[in-house]
Amino acid sequence: MIYQKAILLLSGSITAVFFLTTPSAAQVDLGDYTVSGSIEAGGMPSHRSGNTTKLEEYRDLPETVVVPQLELFIDSKKKDFYLEFDSLKTGRDDQSYRLRAGRYGLLDLEFVWDQIPHLFNVDNARTPYNMNDGRYTLPSKPAGTTGANVRDWVNANAQPVDLKLYNGLARFNVRYTPNPGWTFRGGYGSQNTAGKRAFGAYFGPSPGSYNITELVEPIDYQTHNIELGGEYAGEGWSLGLTYNGSLFHNNTSTLTWDNPLNTTGLGAACVDSATYNQGAGTGPCRGRLDLYPSNQAHTFTLNGTASLPFKTNFIGAFSYGWRLQNDPFLPFTANSAVIQPTISRRNLDGDVRPTMINATLVNNFFRDLGLKAFYRYYDFDNRSKRVLLPDGIIVNDQGTATGDVFLTFPYSYAKQNVGFDASYNVTRWLTAKLGYGWERMHREYARELLNSNEHSFGPTFDIKPTAWTLFRIAYRRSIRDAHDYDAGRNAAVEIDQTPEEVRLSRLEELRKFDQAARDRDRFTFFTQVSPLENLTLHGGFDFTNDRYPRSVIGVQKDIDYAPSIGFIYAPLEWLSVFGDYNWERFDWRLQAIARNTGPGGCPDLELRTAENCPAATWRSRGNDEIHTVKLGSDVQLIKNLLNLRLQYGFSFGSSEVRSSGNSAASGDTGLVPATDYPTIVNRWHEFLARAEYVVHKNVALRLGYYFNSYSSKDAGVDIMRIWMGDIETPAGGPTFSSSIGRSIFLGDRGKGSYQAHIGFLGLKLSF
Amino acid sequence: MRRFFLAVPACFLFLGLYLLASSAEKKPAESSPATYVGNEVCQACHAPAFEKFSNTVMGRIFLFNPRNETEKRACENCHGPGSNHVAAGGGKGVGGMITFRKDSGESAEVQNQPCLTCHERGIQTYWKASTHASRGLACVNCHTLMEKTSGKQLAKMTDITPFGVHRAEIEVCGQCHLQRKAQLLRSSHMPLREGKMVCSDCHNPHGSPNPAQLRQNSVNENCYTCHAERRGPFLWEHPPVLESCTNCHEPHGSVNDRLLKVTDPRLCTQCHIHTRHPATPRPLRPLSPSVGPSVFAFNRSCTNCHSQVHGSNHPSGKFYTR
């Protein structure tokens, strides 16, 4: 608040400076310096209906006086020194400030402060917990353990909580160029993220017996970023070295929360039990979760260029880093009635060494022929310590140790890329290029595929027959193999099982899409044509088709196509109009098999295939379809005096999931049909009308009207309440599953619909 | 037969383009080599442009604070020596001057060379190896130098209103990247259309040694710039998360919540079919007396329980529930 007042005071002072000057002065003379700038201020009346969280998801639109923009320039008359200050949305939650000063060609200093709000849900979510720095307690508990008990209790005791974050970013950068050859850079940035967001947590041993307690995650992050670097550029070569450091600290890295379903008592009077029993109200008194651990990252990068003989240029980079994390491990459980298993270490001693090497050669020796070759190596070398858990783990603060022997394997991978491109200027207006790329991905154990190779190749054409016509066409075909896919590969490095034992619990035909064999076709087309000096037409088409030929189970294919068209037209000197339309459709296909034994006479899991178990094979297909429109117009109603801008934006998106076939899960008496999900739909409109009337050389009157509406249908979210146990059922069925009836949620529906009409009446003063 | 009917119009199209290109104006041949004439001579005829240029950073350096002979040449540093142009009495395209207008007929390579004389270091180090350079993009396709615009001298202006800030950079990149520009208007998005982020926060349009011209060495390192909490490493990693955030998220914008590429629970079902419960395509509401509603289908779906999906450092966090 004090900060906001200071800023408004500064704004007022600058306004006073303006009024001290003569009305016709373009800038203010202060000895050896000139001062110029502008300030805009005005009021924003508004009328809103519905849940406007989405309207202000990343911005602050208050119904009050605002200062949208403030600028100040101090220039030395010798033209050697400068100082610039500008601010946006002064004093508001999304305010930003920038101060830049320096000497031209020698020194540049910049200080930036930026605030980014992020609203998830306001005035909607509720929780019965008292939240205190990562310790969530319940002042009361349900009278019993039935769904009705939980319903009555949570409805009577849940209090509102806003789910939102604020990011505050401060950056200081300096650049020093003592001569055209040397450049030194330094920077420090601080990012503070604070607030609350929703996330899920639960108690219980299995998906059949549980109680969910959706919580509010306490966010209090602090990140410090440092950059230091120097570079020298000589005749035909350059060399630079940069250090980047990032220190992240989570001020609340542990969260404990009371279990509402343990009805033995409140707080310290609660009695822990190793056995989770929903009906009896026994189990853990509380749970304990490890939120994101604090960590550090340090990276050194060396890059250089050199001009070689025969018109060849070498460009290279080498980067080596450390990612460190050594937060102490929490105990396995917060349940005092459970015997803690053993663990071989107190912390992970997390240590990852990412390495990147890139070497590129570009050659233009032959006239009209451009050649490029590059090699890139990226190694994610995870040297974190292996941790032995000889007794297994405790699942959700109840029961006994699982008895498995776990030996964690720090996951590493390495990626190599090689590429060749040859481009030829066939004619003055046609350039054709042929490209080839190879990517080898090597994964350490813990994933199913050890090595994969992907080859890609294709032509590109750039056609520019005249200065006002441009066509760009590119096609790329990629083929990725996955011969060594083995579901049992991560055995014996993470769990005490043989590969054969692991495969018993896996589907032989399953292929995870990011490791599966894949054929990809990618086509892009772009054109820009200006048949008249005042008319430009542009259009494009982006198409990607991924097929997974060896994935009988898993993702079968996905296709994305996105055509776009647009124009900019200025039929008159005082009138211009523009418009854009984009349509995008993303389709995917998935095939899966029910996992539990017995349905439809299917064999055991490891022997089950789509062919021998068609009865339990189901398919799902989805498509996302989005239409986006932008239209606008700039009108000079009175030349140099009255300008009008009109702008309209519209986006309509839908997401469908359709399923077919039969499936079954634990508890089902037989196969049931796979079902469709209701389509998700969201619709967004934005209209902006803005007029500026230049009352005086230094004074402009600004009027604005802004309309924004948003509506959303997402059946999975729209139905949410803090208690979901009475979800509608057909006659004769269970009123709710025992577990859902004993669960509590935040009930947030952040995608609520709204309409907002916002006006603006203000003045812009320039000096 | 079908190929013949496709080939014929294609041939006519190419013939038409060729004739169109051939009719484009060609530059007249130069006479004797030109020499430098000095800024004052340029200013005499091009006073308004000179005045605007003098207010830019480059103008202030070249005209008032030059550090070497190259910078002292100012106008002729970029446009070339002007003696032939002056001797011929001026005029568009006269005297072998390098022009940067859209209709100049100059190749991108010729237009870029003056810029690269100084700007081939720092964030422009990888320009010659970049996709943009290989596609014949000129610096002036994105930047304008003769008058002060945005801090990066972009060819468009930032539009500031009380309702939001529309950054120039998004319009500049959006000239060609039409699909990405449209994606920014999707329901789930990062704050680019609110003016809090720009394309170059993640990408280096001048080129980089990284895929998609990202600023950092990998997709994940790029995301960790702002989302450092997910950097880990963790005791229990989720390997596809560790390999690439884009396995699950579409950073430019999505119709699904949390920038997810595929709506949940199907996103998880793409990989997790064999283990435990998620394979069942449960309905949102019960279909029959024996089939109850599905917690996997509503609210946060799989992450109703498996909330630590980016990785867990808890000894009991193997299933990402702690």
Coordinates of N, CA and C in Angstrom, one line a residue, chain B residues 113-261:
Chain B
Q113 N 24.3 -7.9 -44.3 CA 25.8 -7.8 -44.1 C 26.2 -6.5 -43.3
P114 N 25.6 -5.4 -43.6 CA 26.0 -4.2 -42.7 C 25.7 -4.5 -41.2
C115 N 24.5 -5.1 -41.0 CA 24.2 -5.3 -39.6 C 25.2 -6.3 -38.9
L116 N 25.5 -7.3 -39.7 CA 26.4 -8.4 -39.1 C 27.8 -7.9 -38.9
T117 N 28.2 -6.8 -39.5 CA 29.5 -6.3 -39.3 C 29.7 -6.0 -37.8
C118 N 28.7 -5.5 -37.1 CA 28.8 -5.3 -35.7 C 28.0 -6.3 -34.9
H119 N 26.8 -6.7 -35.4 CA 25.9 -7.5 -34.6 C 26.0 -9.0 -34.9
E120 N 27.2 -9.6 -34.6 CA 27.3 -11.0 -34.8 C 28.0 -11.6 -33.6
R121 N 27.5 -11.1 -32.5 CA 28.0 -11.6 -31.2 C 26.8 -11.6 -30.2
G122 N 27.1 -12.0 -29.0 CA 26.0 -12.0 -28.0 C 24.8 -12.9 -28.5
I123 N 23.6 -12.3 -28.5 CA 22.5 -13.1 -28.9 C 22.4 -13.3 -30.4
Q124 N 23.2 -12.6 -31.1 CA 23.3 -12.8 -32.6 C 24.4 -13.8 -33.0
T125 N 25.1 -14.4 -32.1 CA 26.2 -15.2 -32.4 C 25.9 -16.3 -33.4
Y126 N 24.7 -16.9 -33.2 CA 24.3 -18.1 -34.1 C 23.5 -17.7 -35.3
W127 N 23.5 -16.4 -35.7 CA 22.6 -16.0 -36.8 C 22.9 -16.8 -38.1
K128 N 24.1 -16.9 -38.4 CA 24.4 -17.6 -39.8 C 24.0 -19.0 -39.8
A129 N 23.9 -19.6 -38.6 CA 23.5 -21.0 -38.6 C 22.0 -21.2 -38.3
S130 N 21.3 -20.1 -38.2 CA 19.9 -20.1 -37.7 C 18.9 -20.5 -38.8
T131 N 17.8 -20.9 -38.4 CA 16.7 -21.2 -39.3 C 16.3 -20.0 -40.1
H132 N 16.1 -18.9 -39.3 CA 15.7 -17.6 -40.0 C 16.6 -17.2 -41.1
A133 N 17.9 -17.3 -40.8 CA 18.9 -16.9 -41.8 C 18.8 -17.8 -43.1
S134 N 18.7 -19.1 -42.8 CA 18.6 -20.1 -43.9 C 17.3 -19.9 -44.7
R135 N 16.3 -19.3 -44.2 CA 15.1 -19.0 -44.9 C 15.0 -17.6 -45.5
G136 N 16.2 -17.0 -45.5 CA 16.3 -15.7 -46.2 C 15.6 -14.5 -45.5
L137 N 15.6 -14.6 -44.2 CA 15.0 -13.5 -43.5 C 16.0 -12.3 -43.4
A138 N 15.5 -11.1 -43.6 CA 16.4 -10.0 -43.4 C 16.2 -9.4 -42.1
C139 N 17.2 -8.7 -41.5 CA 17.1 -8.1 -40.2 C 15.9 -7.1 -40.3
V140 N 15.7 -6.4 -41.4 CA 14.7 -5.4 -41.5 C 13.3 -6.0 -41.6
N141 N 13.2 -7.3 -41.7 CA 11.9 -7.9 -41.7 C 11.3 -7.7 -40.3
C142 N 12.1 -7.7 -39.3 CA 11.7 -7.6 -37.9 C 12.0 -6.3 -37.2
H143 N 13.1 -5.7 -37.7 CA 13.6 -4.4 -37.0 C 13.5 -3.2 -37.9
T144 N 13.3 -2.1 -37.3 CA 13.3 -0.9 -38.1 C 14.4 0.0 -37.4
L145 N 15.2 0.7 -38.2 CA 16.3 1.4 -37.5 C 16.3 2.9 -37.6
M146 N 15.4 3.4 -38.5 CA 15.5 4.8 -38.9 C 14.7 5.7 -37.9
E147 N 13.9 5.1 -37.1 CA 13.2 5.9 -36.0 C 13.0 5.0 -34.8
K148 N 12.8 5.7 -33.7 CA 12.8 5.0 -32.4 C 11.4 4.4 -32.3
T149 N 11.4 3.1 -32.0 CA 10.1 2.4 -31.8 C 10.2 1.7 -30.4
S150 N 10.3 0.5 -30.3 CA 10.4 -0.2 -29.0 C 11.8 -0.3 -28.6
G151 N 12.1 -0.8 -27.4 CA 13.4 -0.9 -27.0 C 14.3 -1.8 -27.9
K152 N 13.7 -2.7 -28.6 CA 14.5 -3.6 -29.5 C 14.4 -3.1 -30.9
Q153 N 13.9 -1.9 -31.1 CA 13.8 -1.4 -32.5 C 13.0 -2.3 -33.4
L154 N 11.9 -2.8 -32.9 CA 11.1 -3.7 -33.7 C 10.3 -2.9 -34.7
A155 N 9.8 -3.6 -35.7 CA 9.1 -2.9 -36.8 C 7.7 -2.6 -36.4
K156 N 7.2 -3.0 -35.3 CA 5.9 -2.7 -34.9 C 6.0 -2.0 -33.5
M157 N 4.9 -1.3 -33.1 CA 4.9 -0.6 -31.9 C 4.1 -1.4 -30.8
T158 N 4.5 -1.3 -29.6 CA 3.7 -1.9 -28.5 C 2.5 -1.1 -28.3
D159 N 1.4 -1.7 -28.1 CA 0.1 -1.0 -27.9 C -0.3 -1.1 -26.5
I160 N -0.3 0.1 -25.8 CA -0.6 0.1 -24.4 C -1.9 0.7 -24.1
T161 N -2.8 -0.1 -23.5 CA -4.1 0.4 -23.1 C -4.3 0.1 -21.7
P162 N -5.3 0.8 -21.1 CA -5.6 0.5 -19.6 C -6.0 -1.0 -19.4
F163 N -6.5 -1.6 -20.5 CA -7.0 -3.0 -20.4 C -5.9 -4.0 -20.6
G164 N -4.8 -3.6 -21.1 CA -3.8 -4.6 -21.4 C -2.7 -4.1 -22.3
V165 N -1.6 -4.8 -22.3 CA -0.5 -4.4 -23.2 C -0.3 -5.4 -24.2
H166 N -0.3 -4.9 -25.5 CA 0.0 -5.9 -26.6 C 1.3 -5.6 -27.1
R167 N 2.3 -6.5 -26.8 CA 3.7 -6.3 -27.1 C 3.9 -6.3 -28.7
A168 N 4.8 -5.4 -29.1 CA 5.2 -5.4 -30.5 C 5.8 -6.7 -31.0
E169 N 6.5 -7.3 -30.1 CA 7.3 -8.6 -30.5 C 6.3 -9.7 -30.9
I170 N 5.2 -9.7 -30.3 CA 4.2 -10.8 -30.7 C 3.6 -10.5 -32.0
E171 N 3.4 -9.3 -32.4 CA 3.0 -8.9 -33.7 C 4.0 -9.2 -34.8
V172 N 5.3 -8.9 -34.4 CA 6.4 -9.2 -35.4 C 6.6 -10.7 -35.6
C173 N 6.6 -11.5 -34.6 CA 6.8 -12.9 -34.8 C 5.5 -13.5 -35.4
G174 N 4.4 -12.9 -35.1 CA 3.1 -13.4 -35.6 C 2.9 -13.1 -37.1
Q175 N 3.8 -12.3 -37.7 CA 3.7 -12.0 -39.1 C 3.8 -13.3 -39.9
C176 N 4.6 -14.2 -39.4 CA 4.9 -15.5 -40.1 C 4.3 -16.7 -39.3
H177 N 4.5 -16.6 -38.0 CA 4.1 -17.8 -37.2 C 2.6 -17.6 -36.8
L178 N 1.8 -17.8 -37.8 CA 0.3 -17.6 -37.6 C -0.3 -18.5 -36.6
Q179 N 0.1 -19.8 -36.7 CA -0.5 -20.8 -35.8 C -0.2 -20.4 -34.3
R180 N 1.0 -20.1 -34.1 CA 1.5 -19.8 -32.7 C 0.8 -18.5 -32.2
K181 N 0.6 -17.6 -33.1 CA -0.1 -16.3 -32.7 C -1.5 -16.6 -32.3
A182 N -2.2 -17.5 -33.0 CA -3.5 -17.9 -32.7 C -3.6 -18.7 -31.4
Q183 N -2.6 -19.5 -31.1 CA -2.6 -20.3 -29.9 C -2.5 -19.4 -28.7
L184 N -2.0 -18.2 -28.8 CA -1.9 -17.4 -27.6 C -3.3 -17.0 -27.1
L185 N -4.3 -17.1 -27.9 CA -5.6 -16.7 -27.5 C -6.4 -17.9 -26.9
R186 N -5.8 -19.0 -26.7 CA -6.5 -20.2 -26.2 C -6.8 -20.0 -24.7
S187 N -7.8 -20.7 -24.3 CA -8.2 -20.6 -22.9 C -7.1 -20.7 -21.9
S188 N -6.3 -21.8 -22.0 CA -5.2 -22.0 -21.1 C -4.0 -21.5 -21.8
H189 N -3.3 -20.5 -21.2 CA -2.2 -19.8 -21.8 C -1.3 -19.2 -20.8
M190 N -0.1 -18.9 -21.2 CA 0.9 -18.1 -20.4 C 0.6 -16.7 -20.7
P191 N 1.1 -15.8 -19.9 CA 0.6 -14.4 -20.0 C 1.3 -13.6 -21.1
L192 N 1.2 -14.1 -22.4 CA 1.8 -13.4 -23.5 C 0.8 -12.3 -23.9
R193 N -0.5 -12.7 -24.1 CA -1.4 -11.7 -24.6 C -1.7 -10.6 -23.6
E194 N -1.4 -10.8 -22.3 CA -1.5 -9.8 -21.3 C -0.3 -8.9 -21.3
G195 N 0.7 -9.2 -22.1 CA 1.9 -8.4 -22.2 C 3.0 -8.6 -21.1
K196 N 2.8 -9.7 -20.4 CA 3.8 -10.0 -19.4 C 4.9 -10.9 -19.9
M197 N 4.8 -11.5 -21.0 CA 5.8 -12.4 -21.6 C 5.9 -12.1 -23.1
V198 N 7.0 -12.3 -23.6 CA 7.1 -12.2 -25.1 C 7.8 -13.5 -25.6
C199 N 7.8 -13.6 -26.9 CA 8.3 -14.8 -27.6 C 9.8 -15.0 -27.2
S200 N 10.6 -13.9 -27.1 CA 12.0 -14.0 -26.9 C 12.3 -14.3 -25.4
D201 N 11.3 -14.4 -24.6 CA 11.6 -14.9 -23.2 C 12.1 -16.4 -23.3
C202 N 11.6 -17.1 -24.3 CA 12.0 -18.5 -24.4 C 12.8 -18.8 -25.7
H203 N 12.6 -18.1 -26.7 CA 13.3 -18.3 -28.0 C 14.3 -17.2 -28.3
N204 N 15.3 -17.5 -29.0 CA 16.2 -16.5 -29.5 C 16.0 -16.5 -31.0
P205 N 15.3 -15.4 -31.5 CA 15.0 -15.4 -33.0 C 16.2 -15.3 -33.8
H206 N 17.4 -14.9 -33.3 CA 18.6 -14.7 -34.0 C 19.4 -16.0 -34.2
G207 N 18.8 -17.1 -33.5 CA 19.5 -18.4 -33.6 C 20.1 -18.8 -32.3
S208 N 20.2 -20.1 -32.1 CA 20.8 -20.6 -30.9 C 21.2 -22.1 -31.2
P209 N 22.1 -22.7 -30.4 CA 22.5 -24.0 -30.7 C 21.5 -25.1 -30.2
N210 N 20.3 -24.6 -29.8 CA 19.3 -25.5 -29.2 C 18.1 -25.7 -30.1
P211 N 17.4 -26.8 -29.9 CA 16.2 -27.1 -30.7 C 15.2 -25.9 -30.6
A212 N 14.5 -25.7 -31.7 CA 13.5 -24.6 -31.8 C 14.0 -23.3 -31.4
Q213 N 15.3 -23.1 -31.5 CA 16.0 -21.8 -31.2 C 15.7 -21.4 -29.8
L214 N 15.6 -22.3 -28.9 CA 15.4 -22.0 -27.5 C 16.6 -21.3 -26.9
R215 N 16.4 -20.5 -25.9 CA 17.5 -19.8 -25.2 C 18.4 -20.8 -24.4
Q216 N 17.7 -21.7 -23.8 CA 18.4 -22.7 -22.9 C 18.7 -24.0 -23.6
N217 N 19.6 -24.8 -23.0 CA 20.1 -26.0 -23.7 C 19.0 -27.1 -23.9
S218 N 18.0 -27.0 -23.2 CA 16.9 -28.0 -23.4 C 15.6 -27.4 -23.1
V219 N 14.5 -28.1 -23.5 CA 13.2 -27.5 -23.2 C 13.0 -27.3 -21.7
N220 N 13.4 -28.3 -21.0 CA 13.1 -28.2 -19.5 C 13.9 -27.1 -18.9
E221 N 15.2 -26.9 -19.3 CA 16.0 -25.8 -18.7 C 15.3 -24.5 -19.0
N222 N 14.7 -24.4 -20.2 CA 14.0 -23.2 -20.6 C 12.9 -22.9 -19.6
C223 N 12.1 -24.0 -19.3 CA 10.9 -23.8 -18.4 C 11.4 -23.5 -17.0
Y224 N 12.5 -24.1 -16.6 CA 13.0 -23.9 -15.2 C 13.4 -22.5 -15.0
T225 N 13.6 -21.7 -16.0 CA 13.9 -20.3 -15.9 C 12.9 -19.6 -15.0
C226 N 11.6 -19.9 -15.2 CA 10.6 -19.4 -14.3 C 10.1 -20.4 -13.3
H227 N 10.1 -21.6 -13.7 CA 9.5 -22.7 -12.8 C 10.6 -23.5 -12.2
A228 N 11.5 -22.8 -11.4 CA 12.7 -23.5 -10.9 C 12.3 -24.6 -9.8
E229 N 11.1 -24.5 -9.3 CA 10.7 -25.5 -8.3 C 10.7 -26.9 -8.8
R230 N 10.5 -27.0 -10.1 CA 10.4 -28.3 -10.7 C 11.7 -28.9 -11.2
R231 N 12.8 -28.2 -10.9 CA 14.1 -28.6 -11.5 C 14.6 -29.8 -10.8
G232 N 14.3 -30.0 -9.5 CA 14.9 -31.2 -8.9 C 16.4 -31.1 -8.7
P233 N 17.1 -32.2 -8.8 CA 16.6 -33.6 -9.0 C 15.8 -34.1 -7.8
F234 N 15.0 -35.1 -8.1 CA 14.1 -35.7 -7.1 C 14.6 -37.2 -6.8
L235 N 14.2 -37.6 -5.7 CA 14.4 -39.0 -5.3 C 13.6 -39.9 -6.3
W236 N 12.4 -39.6 -6.5 CA 11.5 -40.4 -7.4 C 11.2 -39.5 -8.6
E237 N 11.9 -39.8 -9.7 CA 11.7 -39.0 -10.9 C 10.6 -39.6 -11.7
H238 N 10.0 -38.7 -12.5 CA 9.0 -39.2 -13.5 C 9.7 -39.0 -14.9
P239 N 10.2 -40.0 -15.4 CA 11.2 -39.8 -16.6 C 10.6 -39.0 -17.8
P240 N 9.4 -39.2 -18.2 CA 9.0 -38.4 -19.4 C 8.9 -36.9 -19.0
V241 N 8.7 -36.6 -17.8 CA 8.7 -35.2 -17.3 C 10.1 -34.7 -17.3
L242 N 11.1 -35.5 -16.9 CA 12.5 -35.1 -16.9 C 13.0 -34.9 -18.3
E243 N 12.5 -35.7 -19.3 CA 13.0 -35.6 -20.6 C 12.5 -34.3 -21.3
S244 N 11.2 -34.0 -21.2 CA 10.7 -32.8 -21.8 C 9.3 -32.5 -21.3
C245 N 9.2 -31.2 -20.9 CA 7.9 -30.7 -20.4 C 6.9 -30.8 -21.5
T246 N 7.3 -30.8 -22.8 CA 6.3 -30.8 -23.9 C 5.8 -32.2 -24.2
N247 N 6.2 -33.2 -23.4 CA 5.6 -34.5 -23.6 C 4.1 -34.4 -23.1
C248 N 3.8 -33.5 -22.2 CA 2.5 -33.3 -21.6 C 1.9 -31.9 -21.9
H249 N 2.7 -30.9 -22.0 CA 2.2 -29.5 -22.1 C 2.5 -28.9 -23.5
E250 N 1.6 -28.0 -23.8 CA 1.7 -27.2 -25.1 C 2.0 -25.8 -24.6
P251 N 3.2 -25.3 -24.6 CA 3.5 -24.0 -24.0 C 2.8 -22.8 -24.7
H252 N 2.5 -22.9 -25.9 CA 1.9 -21.8 -26.6 C 0.4 -21.5 -26.3
G253 N -0.2 -22.5 -25.8 CA -1.6 -22.3 -25.5 C -2.4 -23.6 -25.8
S254 N -3.4 -23.9 -25.0 CA -4.2 -25.1 -25.2 C -5.6 -24.9 -24.8
V255 N -6.5 -25.7 -25.4 CA -7.9 -25.6 -25.0 C -8.1 -26.4 -23.7
N256 N -7.2 -27.2 -23.3 CA -7.2 -28.0 -22.1 C -6.6 -27.3 -21.0
D257 N -7.0 -27.6 -19.8 CA -6.5 -26.9 -18.6 C -5.1 -27.1 -18.4
R258 N -4.4 -26.2 -17.7 CA -3.0 -26.4 -17.3 C -2.1 -26.6 -18.6
L259 N -2.4 -26.1 -19.7 CA -1.7 -26.2 -20.9 C -1.4 -27.6 -21.3
L260 N -2.3 -28.5 -21.0 CA -2.1 -29.9 -21.3 C -2.5 -30.1 -22.8
K261 N -1.7 -31.0 -23.4 CA -1.9 -31.3 -24.8 C -3.2 -32.1 -25.0

